[in-house]
PDB file of C-alpha atoms in Angstrom:
ATOM      1  CA  UNK A   1       0.019  -0.005  -0.056  1.00 49.00           C
ATOM      2  CA  UNK A   2       1.177   3.522  -0.836  1.00 62.00           C
ATOM      3  CA  UNK A   3       1.445   6.157   1.866  1.00 84.00           C
ATOM      4  CA  UNK A   4      -0.957   8.991   2.366  1.00 86.00           C
ATOM      5  CA  UNK A   5       0.872  11.431   0.329  1.00 88.00           C
ATOM      6  CA  UNK A   6       0.376   9.238  -2.776  1.00 91.00           C
ATOM      7  CA  UNK A   7      -3.375   9.150  -2.113  1.00 91.00           C
ATOM      8  CA  UNK A   8      -3.496  12.891  -1.571  1.00 87.00           C
ATOM      9  CA  UNK A   9      -1.533  13.429  -4.778  1.00 90.00           C
ATOM     10  CA  UNK A  10      -3.876  11.263  -6.828  1.00 91.00           C
ATOM     11  CA  UNK A  11      -6.923  13.032  -5.520  1.00 86.00           C
ATOM     12  CA  UNK A  12      -5.513  16.418  -6.569  1.00 85.00           C
ATOM     13  CA  UNK A  13      -4.600  15.200 -10.121  1.00 89.00           C
ATOM     14  CA  UNK A  14      -7.937  13.768 -10.427  1.00 87.00           C
ATOM     15  CA  UNK A  15      -9.753  16.951  -9.270  1.00 81.00           C
ATOM     16  CA  UNK A  16      -7.452  19.396 -11.281  1.00 81.00           C
ATOM     17  CA  UNK A  17      -7.467  17.213 -14.398  1.00 85.00           C
ATOM     18  CA  UNK A  18      -3.822  18.023 -14.682  1.00 87.00           C
ATOM     19  CA  UNK A  19      -0.425  16.475 -13.571  1.00 90.00           C
ATOM     20  CA  UNK A  20       1.277  19.879 -13.967  1.00 89.00           C
ATOM     21  CA  UNK A  21      -1.294  21.799 -11.887  1.00 85.00           C
ATOM     22  CA  UNK A  22      -1.040  19.212  -9.208  1.00 86.00           C
ATOM     23  CA  UNK A  23       2.719  19.348  -9.349  1.00 89.00           C
ATOM     24  CA  UNK A  24       2.716  23.134  -9.071  1.00 86.00           C
ATOM     25  CA  UNK A  25       0.326  22.911  -6.152  1.00 80.00           C
ATOM     26  CA  UNK A  26       2.685  20.493  -4.340  1.00 83.00           C
ATOM     27  CA  UNK A  27       6.057  22.045  -5.295  1.00 86.00           C
ATOM     28  CA  UNK A  28       6.943  18.978  -7.349  1.00 91.00           C
ATOM     29  CA  UNK A  29       7.905  18.286 -11.010  1.00 91.00           C
ATOM     30  CA  UNK A  30       5.335  16.885 -13.309  1.00 91.00           C
ATOM     31  CA  UNK A  31       7.445  13.765 -13.936  1.00 91.00           C
ATOM     32  CA  UNK A  32       7.458  13.171 -10.079  1.00 92.00           C
ATOM     33  CA  UNK A  33       3.772  13.402  -9.759  1.00 91.00           C
ATOM     34  CA  UNK A  34       3.183  11.116 -12.900  1.00 92.00           C
ATOM     35  CA  UNK A  35       5.523   8.525 -11.295  1.00 92.00           C
ATOM     36  CA  UNK A  36       3.775   8.579  -7.908  1.00 92.00           C
ATOM     37  CA  UNK A  37       0.329   8.060  -9.529  1.00 92.00           C
ATOM     38  CA  UNK A  38       1.725   5.351 -11.928  1.00 92.00           C
ATOM     39  CA  UNK A  39       3.153   3.531  -8.919  1.00 91.00           C
ATOM     40  CA  UNK A  40      -0.086   3.750  -7.153  1.00 91.00           C
ATOM     41  CA  UNK A  41      -1.941   2.335 -10.161  1.00 91.00           C
ATOM     42  CA  UNK A  42       0.673  -0.505 -10.313  1.00 91.00           C
ATOM     43  CA  UNK A  43       0.055  -1.316  -6.613  1.00 91.00           C
ATOM     44  CA  UNK A  44      -3.778  -1.419  -7.157  1.00 90.00           C
ATOM     45  CA  UNK A  45      -3.522  -3.382 -10.385  1.00 91.00           C
ATOM     46  CA  UNK A  46      -5.903  -0.922 -12.139  1.00 93.00           C
ATOM     47  CA  UNK A  47      -5.806   2.216 -14.178  1.00 93.00           C
ATOM     48  CA  UNK A  48      -7.156   5.149 -12.323  1.00 93.00           C
ATOM     49  CA  UNK A  49      -6.610   8.005 -14.883  1.00 92.00           C
ATOM     50  CA  UNK A  50      -6.793   8.314 -18.542  1.00 91.00           C
ATOM     51  CA  UNK A  51      -4.137  10.593 -19.840  1.00 86.00           C
ATOM     52  CA  UNK A  52      -4.474  12.632 -23.016  1.00 82.00           C
ATOM     53  CA  UNK A  53      -2.776  15.726 -24.426  1.00 76.00           C
ATOM     54  CA  UNK A  54      -5.900  17.731 -23.622  1.00 78.00           C
ATOM     55  CA  UNK A  55      -6.996  16.493 -20.128  1.00 81.00           C
ATOM     56  CA  UNK A  56      -6.665  13.842 -17.402  1.00 87.00           C
ATOM     57  CA  UNK A  57      -9.770  12.292 -16.328  1.00 89.00           C
ATOM     58  CA  UNK A  58     -10.510   9.414 -13.822  1.00 90.00           C
ATOM     59  CA  UNK A  59     -11.490   6.002 -15.232  1.00 92.00           C
ATOM     60  CA  UNK A  60     -14.600   4.359 -13.714  1.00 90.00           C
ATOM     61  CA  UNK A  61     -12.409   2.643 -11.107  1.00 91.00           C
ATOM     62  CA  UNK A  62     -10.530   6.006 -10.567  1.00 90.00           C
ATOM     63  CA  UNK A  63     -13.821   7.826  -9.945  1.00 88.00           C
ATOM     64  CA  UNK A  64     -14.874   5.242  -7.508  1.00 89.00           C
ATOM     65  CA  UNK A  65     -11.563   5.403  -5.836  1.00 91.00           C
ATOM     66  CA  UNK A  66     -11.632   9.037  -5.620  1.00 87.00           C
ATOM     67  CA  UNK A  67     -15.111   9.180  -4.095  1.00 83.00           C
ATOM     68  CA  UNK A  68     -14.013   6.718  -1.364  1.00 86.00           C
ATOM     69  CA  UNK A  69     -10.637   8.063  -0.646  1.00 87.00           C
ATOM     70  CA  UNK A  70     -11.521  11.854  -0.278  1.00 80.00           C
ATOM     71  CA  UNK A  71     -13.639  11.217   2.910  1.00 80.00           C
ATOM     72  CA  UNK A  72     -10.908   8.956   4.392  1.00 84.00           C
ATOM     73  CA  UNK A  73      -8.269  11.585   3.922  1.00 82.00           C
ATOM     74  CA  UNK A  74     -10.497  14.287   5.523  1.00 76.00           C
ATOM     75  CA  UNK A  75     -11.005  11.842   8.513  1.00 78.00           C
ATOM     76  CA  UNK A  76      -7.301  11.355   8.765  1.00 81.00           C
ATOM     77  CA  UNK A  77      -6.904  15.206   9.011  1.00 74.00           C
ATOM     78  CA  UNK A  78      -9.541  15.409  11.741  1.00 71.00           C
ATOM     79  CA  UNK A  79      -8.013  12.523  13.699  1.00 73.00           C
ATOM     80  CA  UNK A  80      -4.629  14.214  13.716  1.00 71.00           C
ATOM     81  CA  UNK A  81      -6.137  17.531  14.856  1.00 64.00           C
ATOM     82  CA  UNK A  82      -8.154  15.775  17.679  1.00 61.00           C
ATOM     83  CA  UNK A  83      -4.971  14.600  19.360  1.00 60.00           C
ATOM     84  CA  UNK A  84      -2.663  17.487  18.486  1.00 62.00           C
ATOM     85  CA  UNK A  85      -1.694  19.394  21.649  1.00 56.00           C
ATOM     86  CA  UNK A  86      -3.447  22.878  21.884  1.00 59.00           C
ATOM     87  CA  UNK A  87      -5.645  22.022  18.772  1.00 63.00           C
ATOM     88  CA  UNK A  88      -3.291  24.023  16.660  1.00 71.00           C
ATOM     89  CA  UNK A  89      -4.078  23.662  12.883  1.00 79.00           C
ATOM     90  CA  UNK A  90      -1.560  22.605  10.340  1.00 76.00           C
ATOM     91  CA  UNK A  91      -1.293  21.979   6.611  1.00 77.00           C
ATOM     92  CA  UNK A  92      -3.234  24.090   4.185  1.00 80.00           C
ATOM     93  CA  UNK A  93      -6.636  25.776   4.393  1.00 86.00           C
ATOM     94  CA  UNK A  94      -8.083  27.175   1.156  1.00 87.00           C
ATOM     95  CA  UNK A  95     -10.672  29.877   1.154  1.00 92.00           C
ATOM     96  CA  UNK A  96     -12.299  31.524  -1.902  1.00 91.00           C
ATOM     97  CA  UNK A  97     -14.065  34.904  -2.003  1.00 91.00           C
ATOM     98  CA  UNK A  98     -14.818  37.835  -4.319  1.00 89.00           C
ATOM     99  CA  UNK A  99     -11.982  40.195  -4.854  1.00 88.00           C
ATOM    100  CA  UNK A 100     -13.370  43.320  -3.008  1.00 86.00           C
ATOM    101  CA  UNK A 101     -14.489  41.221  -0.014  1.00 89.00           C
ATOM    102  CA  UNK A 102     -11.109  39.679   0.353  1.00 91.00           C
ATOM    103  CA  UNK A 103      -8.900  42.755  -0.027  1.00 91.00           C
ATOM    104  CA  UNK A 104     -11.090  45.161   1.907  1.00 91.00           C
ATOM    105  CA  UNK A 105     -12.686  43.123   4.645  1.00 90.00           C
ATOM    106  CA  UNK A 106     -11.457  39.499   5.110  1.00 93.00           C
ATOM    107  CA  UNK A 107      -7.654  39.481   4.688  1.00 94.00           C
ATOM    108  CA  UNK A 108      -7.192  42.288   7.169  1.00 93.00           C
ATOM    109  CA  UNK A 109      -9.135  40.173   9.743  1.00 93.00           C
ATOM    110  CA  UNK A 110      -7.017  37.013   9.360  1.00 94.00           C
ATOM    111  CA  UNK A 111      -3.908  38.162  11.183  1.00 93.00           C
ATOM    112  CA  UNK A 112      -4.839  36.967  14.715  1.00 92.00           C
ATOM    113  CA  UNK A 113      -5.999  33.673  13.367  1.00 93.00           C
ATOM    114  CA  UNK A 114      -2.798  33.180  11.472  1.00 92.00           C
ATOM    115  CA  UNK A 115      -0.800  33.965  14.609  1.00 91.00           C
ATOM    116  CA  UNK A 116      -2.711  31.454  16.661  1.00 89.00           C
ATOM    117  CA  UNK A 117      -1.933  28.745  13.957  1.00 88.00           C
ATOM    118  CA  UNK A 118       1.496  29.576  12.783  1.00 88.00           C
ATOM    119  CA  UNK A 119       1.948  26.185  11.018  1.00 84.00           C
ATOM    120  CA  UNK A 120      -1.241  26.589   8.978  1.00 85.00           C
ATOM    121  CA  UNK A 121      -0.951  27.878   5.462  1.00 86.00           C
ATOM    122  CA  UNK A 122      -3.894  30.058   4.566  1.00 91.00           C
ATOM    123  CA  UNK A 123      -4.420  30.214   0.852  1.00 89.00           C
ATOM    124  CA  UNK A 124      -6.966  32.836  -0.393  1.00 92.00           C
ATOM    125  CA  UNK A 125      -8.339  32.518  -3.862  1.00 90.00           C
ATOM    126  CA  UNK A 126      -9.743  35.946  -5.149  1.00 89.00           C
ATOM    127  CA  UNK A 127     -12.133  36.069  -8.015  1.00 83.00           C
ATOM    128  CA  UNK A 128     -15.506  37.593  -8.665  1.00 78.00           C
ATOM    129  CA  UNK A 129     -16.523  34.918 -11.040  1.00 73.00           C
ATOM    130  CA  UNK A 130     -17.960  31.535  -9.803  1.00 71.00           C
ATOM    131  CA  UNK A 131     -15.247  28.926  -9.402  1.00 70.00           C
ATOM    132  CA  UNK A 132     -15.281  25.222  -9.411  1.00 71.00           C
ATOM    133  CA  UNK A 133     -14.585  24.851  -5.672  1.00 76.00           C
ATOM    134  CA  UNK A 134     -14.426  20.988  -5.636  1.00 71.00           C
ATOM    135  CA  UNK A 135     -11.889  21.078  -8.509  1.00 71.00           C
ATOM    136  CA  UNK A 136      -9.777  23.832  -6.700  1.00 74.00           C
ATOM    137  CA  UNK A 137      -9.912  21.789  -3.427  1.00 75.00           C
ATOM    138  CA  UNK A 138     -11.468  24.906  -1.669  1.00 84.00           C
ATOM    139  CA  UNK A 139     -12.391  24.189   1.953  1.00 85.00           C
ATOM    140  CA  UNK A 140     -14.833  27.127   2.250  1.00 89.00           C
ATOM    141  CA  UNK A 141     -15.996  29.988   0.038  1.00 90.00           C
ATOM    142  CA  UNK A 142     -17.563  33.231   0.994  1.00 91.00           C
ATOM    143  CA  UNK A 143     -20.374  34.174  -1.489  1.00 87.00           C
ATOM    144  CA  UNK A 144     -22.520  37.253  -1.800  1.00 86.00           C
ATOM    145  CA  UNK A 145     -26.090  37.055  -3.098  1.00 79.00           C
ATOM    146  CA  UNK A 146     -28.458  34.282  -3.440  1.00 73.00           C
ATOM    147  CA  UNK A 147     -27.012  30.855  -3.944  1.00 68.00           C
ATOM    148  CA  UNK A 148     -28.185  29.031  -7.056  1.00 64.00           C
ATOM    149  CA  UNK A 149     -27.694  25.666  -5.715  1.00 57.00           C
ATOM    150  CA  UNK A 150     -30.242  25.329  -3.005  1.00 52.00           C
ATOM    151  CA  UNK A 151     -28.888  21.779  -2.176  1.00 48.00           C
ATOM    152  CA  UNK A 152     -25.447  23.138  -1.411  1.00 54.00           C
ATOM    153  CA  UNK A 153     -24.042  22.951   2.223  1.00 81.00           C
ATOM    154  CA  UNK A 154     -23.985  26.553   3.140  1.00 82.00           C
ATOM    155  CA  UNK A 155     -24.687  28.867   6.025  1.00 85.00           C
ATOM    156  CA  UNK A 156     -25.955  32.426   5.737  1.00 88.00           C
ATOM    157  CA  UNK A 157     -23.698  34.366   8.167  1.00 86.00           C
ATOM    158  CA  UNK A 158     -25.138  37.937   7.715  1.00 86.00           C
ATOM    159  CA  UNK A 159     -26.640  40.494   5.353  1.00 88.00           C
ATOM    160  CA  UNK A 160     -24.936  43.707   4.193  1.00 88.00           C
ATOM    161  CA  UNK A 161     -26.655  46.815   2.723  1.00 90.00           C
ATOM    162  CA  UNK A 162     -26.332  47.880  -0.884  1.00 91.00           C
ATOM    163  CA  UNK A 163     -25.833  51.399  -1.934  1.00 93.00           C
ATOM    164  CA  UNK A 164     -26.446  53.382  -5.104  1.00 95.00           C
ATOM    165  CA  UNK A 165     -23.436  55.506  -5.680  1.00 95.00           C
ATOM    166  CA  UNK A 166     -21.803  58.174  -7.813  1.00 97.00           C
ATOM    167  CA  UNK A 167     -18.877  60.546  -7.615  1.00 97.00           C
ATOM    168  CA  UNK A 168     -19.512  64.354  -6.819  1.00 97.00           C
ATOM    169  CA  UNK A 169     -17.880  65.119 -10.203  1.00 96.00           C
ATOM    170  CA  UNK A 170     -20.469  63.027 -12.139  1.00 97.00           C
ATOM    171  CA  UNK A 171     -23.294  64.553 -10.155  1.00 97.00           C
ATOM    172  CA  UNK A 172     -22.151  68.116 -10.899  1.00 96.00           C
ATOM    173  CA  UNK A 173     -22.583  67.451 -14.564  1.00 96.00           C
ATOM    174  CA  UNK A 174     -25.391  65.062 -14.730  1.00 96.00           C
ATOM    175  CA  UNK A 175     -27.433  66.146 -11.687  1.00 96.00           C
ATOM    176  CA  UNK A 176     -28.622  63.949  -8.817  1.00 96.00           C
ATOM    177  CA  UNK A 177     -31.493  61.488  -9.067  1.00 96.00           C
ATOM    178  CA  UNK A 178     -34.240  62.116  -6.721  1.00 95.00           C
ATOM    179  CA  UNK A 179     -36.489  59.203  -7.602  1.00 95.00           C
ATOM    180  CA  UNK A 180     -35.628  55.688  -8.830  1.00 95.00           C
ATOM    181  CA  UNK A 181     -37.067  56.422 -12.193  1.00 95.00           C
ATOM    182  CA  UNK A 182     -34.598  59.176 -12.726  1.00 96.00           C
ATOM    183  CA  UNK A 183     -31.849  56.586 -12.899  1.00 95.00           C
ATOM    184  CA  UNK A 184     -33.068  55.771 -16.407  1.00 94.00           C
ATOM    185  CA  UNK A 185     -31.749  59.005 -17.662  1.00 94.00           C
ATOM    186  CA  UNK A 186     -28.309  58.509 -16.108  1.00 96.00           C
ATOM    187  CA  UNK A 187     -25.281  56.654 -17.157  1.00 96.00           C
ATOM    188  CA  UNK A 188     -25.206  53.290 -15.362  1.00 95.00           C
ATOM    189  CA  UNK A 189     -22.148  51.200 -14.372  1.00 94.00           C
ATOM    190  CA  UNK A 190     -22.739  47.459 -14.255  1.00 89.00           C
ATOM    191  CA  UNK A 191     -20.596  45.064 -12.274  1.00 81.00           C
ATOM    192  CA  UNK A 192     -20.711  41.673 -10.582  1.00 75.00           C
ATOM    193  CA  UNK A 193     -22.082  43.193  -7.443  1.00 52.00           C
ATOM    194  CA  UNK A 194     -25.293  44.425  -9.031  1.00 45.00           C
ATOM    195  CA  UNK A 195     -28.371  42.606  -7.763  1.00 39.00           C
ATOM    196  CA  UNK A 196     -29.779  42.130 -11.226  1.00 42.00           C
ATOM    197  CA  UNK A 197     -27.677  43.385 -14.238  1.00 52.00           C
ATOM    198  CA  UNK A 198     -30.747  44.874 -15.939  1.00 68.00           C
ATOM    199  CA  UNK A 199     -32.869  46.129 -12.949  1.00 82.00           C
ATOM    200  CA  UNK A 200     -32.515  47.548  -9.493  1.00 89.00           C
ATOM    201  CA  UNK A 201     -35.253  47.309  -6.801  1.00 90.00           C
ATOM    202  CA  UNK A 202     -36.220  50.028  -4.315  1.00 93.00           C
ATOM    203  CA  UNK A 203     -38.579  49.902  -1.306  1.00 93.00           C
ATOM    204  CA  UNK A 204     -40.334  52.645   0.820  1.00 92.00           C
ATOM    205  CA  UNK A 205     -43.292  52.750   2.998  1.00 91.00           C
ATOM    206  CA  UNK A 206     -44.512  49.413   1.679  1.00 89.00           C
ATOM    207  CA  UNK A 207     -44.070  50.347  -2.024  1.00 91.00           C
ATOM    208  CA  UNK A 208     -41.617  48.407  -4.309  1.00 93.00           C
ATOM    209  CA  UNK A 209     -40.280  49.791  -7.449  1.00 92.00           C
ATOM    210  CA  UNK A 210     -38.075  47.815  -9.923  1.00 91.00           C
ATOM    211  CA  UNK A 211     -36.338  49.907 -12.370  1.00 91.00           C
ATOM    212  CA  UNK A 212     -35.004  48.398 -15.690  1.00 91.00           C
ATOM    213  CA  UNK A 213     -31.650  49.935 -16.597  1.00 89.00           C
ATOM    214  CA  UNK A 214     -29.127  49.598 -19.389  1.00 88.00           C
ATOM    215  CA  UNK A 215     -25.391  49.647 -18.470  1.00 89.00           C
ATOM    216  CA  UNK A 216     -23.315  52.121 -20.346  1.00 90.00           C
ATOM    217  CA  UNK A 217     -20.074  50.805 -18.766  1.00 92.00           C
ATOM    218  CA  UNK A 218     -19.595  47.309 -17.322  1.00 89.00           C
ATOM    219  CA  UNK A 219     -16.840  45.131 -15.844  1.00 88.00           C
ATOM    220  CA  UNK A 220     -16.532  41.651 -14.425  1.00 84.00           C
ATOM    221  CA  UNK A 221     -14.661  42.772 -11.180  1.00 85.00           C
ATOM    222  CA  UNK A 222     -16.519  44.682  -8.592  1.00 88.00           C
ATOM    223  CA  UNK A 223     -13.258  46.766  -7.961  1.00 90.00           C
ATOM    224  CA  UNK A 224     -13.632  47.995 -11.511  1.00 91.00           C
ATOM    225  CA  UNK A 225     -17.216  49.130 -11.054  1.00 92.00           C
ATOM    226  CA  UNK A 226     -16.249  51.117  -7.900  1.00 94.00           C
ATOM    227  CA  UNK A 227     -13.235  52.688  -9.679  1.00 94.00           C
ATOM    228  CA  UNK A 228     -15.315  53.620 -12.597  1.00 95.00           C
ATOM    229  CA  UNK A 229     -17.845  55.359 -10.365  1.00 96.00           C
ATOM    230  CA  UNK A 230     -15.146  57.170  -8.494  1.00 96.00           C
ATOM    231  CA  UNK A 231     -13.694  58.319 -11.912  1.00 96.00           C
ATOM    232  CA  UNK A 232     -17.082  59.899 -12.824  1.00 96.00           C
ATOM    233  CA  UNK A 233     -18.231  57.403 -15.412  1.00 96.00           C
ATOM    234  CA  UNK A 234     -21.675  56.940 -13.945  1.00 96.00           C
ATOM    235  CA  UNK A 235     -23.787  55.621 -11.148  1.00 96.00           C
ATOM    236  CA  UNK A 236     -23.457  52.052  -9.769  1.00 95.00           C
ATOM    237  CA  UNK A 237     -24.921  49.758  -7.153  1.00 92.00           C
ATOM    238  CA  UNK A 238     -22.582  47.880  -4.771  1.00 91.00           C
ATOM    239  CA  UNK A 239     -22.351  46.555  -1.237  1.00 89.00           C
ATOM    240  CA  UNK A 240     -21.153  48.514   1.830  1.00 87.00           C
ATOM    241  CA  UNK A 241     -18.135  46.289   2.006  1.00 87.00           C
ATOM    242  CA  UNK A 242     -17.012  47.333  -1.465  1.00 88.00           C
ATOM    243  CA  UNK A 243     -17.050  51.171  -1.062  1.00 91.00           C
ATOM    244  CA  UNK A 244     -16.434  52.137   2.565  1.00 90.00           C
ATOM    245  CA  UNK A 245     -13.142  53.579   1.735  1.00 91.00           C
ATOM    246  CA  UNK A 246     -14.392  55.816  -1.162  1.00 95.00           C
ATOM    247  CA  UNK A 247     -17.453  56.984   1.075  1.00 95.00           C
ATOM    248  CA  UNK A 248     -15.189  57.920   3.848  1.00 94.00           C
ATOM    249  CA  UNK A 249     -12.792  59.871   1.452  1.00 95.00           C
ATOM    250  CA  UNK A 250     -15.679  61.554  -0.234  1.00 96.00           C
ATOM    251  CA  UNK A 251     -14.758  60.113  -3.682  1.00 96.00           C
ATOM    252  CA  UNK A 252     -18.272  58.624  -3.773  1.00 97.00           C
ATOM    253  CA  UNK A 253     -21.557  59.582  -2.191  1.00 97.00           C
ATOM    254  CA  UNK A 254     -24.714  57.659  -1.715  1.00 96.00           C
ATOM    255  CA  UNK A 255     -27.944  58.422  -3.633  1.00 96.00           C
ATOM    256  CA  UNK A 256     -31.630  57.907  -3.098  1.00 95.00           C
ATOM    257  CA  UNK A 257     -31.075  57.425   0.629  1.00 94.00           C
ATOM    258  CA  UNK A 258     -34.794  57.722   1.385  1.00 94.00           C
ATOM    259  CA  UNK A 259     -35.330  54.448  -0.534  1.00 94.00           C
ATOM    260  CA  UNK A 260     -34.174  51.016   0.749  1.00 92.00           C
ATOM    261  CA  UNK A 261     -32.362  48.808  -1.538  1.00 91.00           C
ATOM    262  CA  UNK A 262     -32.452  44.919  -1.307  1.00 85.00           C
ATOM    263  CA  UNK A 263     -29.701  43.913   1.162  1.00 88.00           C
ATOM    264  CA  UNK A 264     -27.175  41.255   0.153  1.00 88.00           C
ATOM    265  CA  UNK A 265     -26.977  37.950   1.965  1.00 89.00           C
ATOM    266  CA  UNK A 266     -23.599  36.580   2.709  1.00 90.00           C
ATOM    267  CA  UNK A 267     -23.048  32.844   2.911  1.00 90.00           C
ATOM    268  CA  UNK A 268     -20.198  30.582   3.941  1.00 90.00           C
ATOM    269  CA  UNK A 269     -20.276  27.845   1.337  1.00 87.00           C
ATOM    270  CA  UNK A 270     -18.828  24.506   2.048  1.00 86.00           C
ATOM    271  CA  UNK A 271     -18.279  22.424  -1.217  1.00 79.00           C
ATOM    272  CA  UNK A 272     -17.104  19.366   0.646  1.00 71.00           C
ATOM    273  CA  UNK A 273     -20.127  19.392   2.933  1.00 67.00           C
ATOM    274  CA  UNK A 274     -19.449  17.279   6.165  1.00 61.00           C
ATOM    275  CA  UNK A 275     -15.968  16.527   4.921  1.00 62.00           C
ATOM    276  CA  UNK A 276     -14.895  20.137   5.267  1.00 67.00           C
ATOM    277  CA  UNK A 277     -11.731  20.290   7.387  1.00 73.00           C
ATOM    278  CA  UNK A 278     -12.130  21.960  10.907  1.00 82.00           C
ATOM    279  CA  UNK A 279      -9.624  24.612   9.886  1.00 85.00           C
ATOM    280  CA  UNK A 280     -11.879  25.943   7.294  1.00 87.00           C
ATOM    281  CA  UNK A 281     -14.873  26.142   9.681  1.00 88.00           C
ATOM    282  CA  UNK A 282     -12.724  27.636  12.382  1.00 90.00           C
ATOM    283  CA  UNK A 283     -11.501  30.335   9.917  1.00 93.00           C
ATOM    284  CA  UNK A 284     -15.129  31.119   9.127  1.00 92.00           C
ATOM    285  CA  UNK A 285     -16.071  31.416  12.794  1.00 92.00           C
ATOM    286  CA  UNK A 286     -13.081  33.780  13.310  1.00 93.00           C
ATOM    287  CA  UNK A 287     -14.115  35.977  10.408  1.00 93.00           C
ATOM    288  CA  UNK A 288     -17.739  36.123  11.507  1.00 91.00           C
ATOM    289  CA  UNK A 289     -16.844  37.105  15.004  1.00 91.00           C
ATOM    290  CA  UNK A 290     -14.601  39.789  13.751  1.00 90.00           C
ATOM    291  CA  UNK A 291     -17.243  41.177  11.234  1.00 86.00           C
ATOM    292  CA  UNK A 292     -20.000  41.214  14.009  1.00 83.00           C
ATOM    293  CA  UNK A 293     -17.687  42.996  16.492  1.00 81.00           C
ATOM    294  CA  UNK A 294     -16.362  45.636  14.204  1.00 68.00           C
ATOM    295  CA  UNK A 295     -19.359  46.929  12.260  1.00 59.00           C
ATOM    296  CA  UNK A 296     -18.340  49.418   9.651  1.00 47.00           C
ATOM    297  CA  UNK A 297     -19.714  52.963   9.951  1.00 41.00           C
ATOM    298  CA  UNK A 298     -21.908  53.303   6.893  1.00 34.00           C
ATOM    299  CA  UNK A 299     -23.390  56.586   5.595  1.00 35.00           C
ATOM    300  CA  UNK A 300     -26.869  55.058   5.613  1.00 35.00           C
ATOM    301  CA  UNK A 301     -29.460  53.898   8.080  1.00 33.00           C
ATOM    302  CA  UNK A 302     -29.183  50.408   6.505  1.00 38.00           C
ATOM    303  CA  UNK A 303     -27.132  48.457   9.058  1.00 41.00           C
ATOM    304  CA  UNK A 304     -25.323  45.199   8.710  1.00 42.00           C
ATOM    305  CA  UNK A 305     -27.427  42.462  10.329  1.00 42.00           C
ATOM    306  CA  UNK A 306     -26.293  39.007  11.303  1.00 38.00           C
ATOM    307  CA  UNK A 307     -28.489  36.008  10.298  1.00 35.00           C
ATOM    308  CA  UNK A 308     -26.500  33.278  11.800  1.00 30.00           C
TER     309      UNK A 308
END
């Protein structure tokens, strides 16, 4: 039987669909990874992976082996943690989140957690697009908005307010909208943080208005949408987390403050379900505690609210 490292290496090749990607992830050469997996196949007496110039995919036996091996490896991690003195986490924990959320809110809150677990390597994957979290071996992801997969293992940790924003320079030229309908005559900046790319919803005194809008400038990164608004390109909609710095500096101002926008739910998403390692869950608990104890000062009456 091969050692645990061989099994771990096989699972990463199978999930990544690439020997070279698994090699980079583990600091090895591609030939070393290939040799380890080939030795494992020889020991088992069966082919686990089909190699081609385009991809590496599990065979039927490989897929069965992968599905059985991953929970075993997770259980080994938990067993080691249960007897480790002081409960200190080791190894790697991978957390995924949108770029703005990571840079502006989450990474600055990780220092004390990292200091408590000095032998834990925290890997943060920043992207505003949806990732294949199982393929990337992500332990936990922070997701904003409604989750499309209702069967996913997730936990809503809080909601955050959404703002309608523009720069003072833009408003001096274009004027300030006083009703939601006024937005239709303004230049709109679209980004991944928009509730709906083509419509924004407002509520006041029991009345709901949904305004269809056409973007004049758009970007796939929320940081780009905020930067475009600060540069005077138009009006955008984003979360309190993504614009706090610009609001405090005066680069951006909130609009239509007598109307409430739909708040954004924040989820902790666990792609491996019950097999999620304790380090991932502990990191989320740390971040939630920090967020709830350090509420940002927002220039609106819409407060952050926990929904744990």
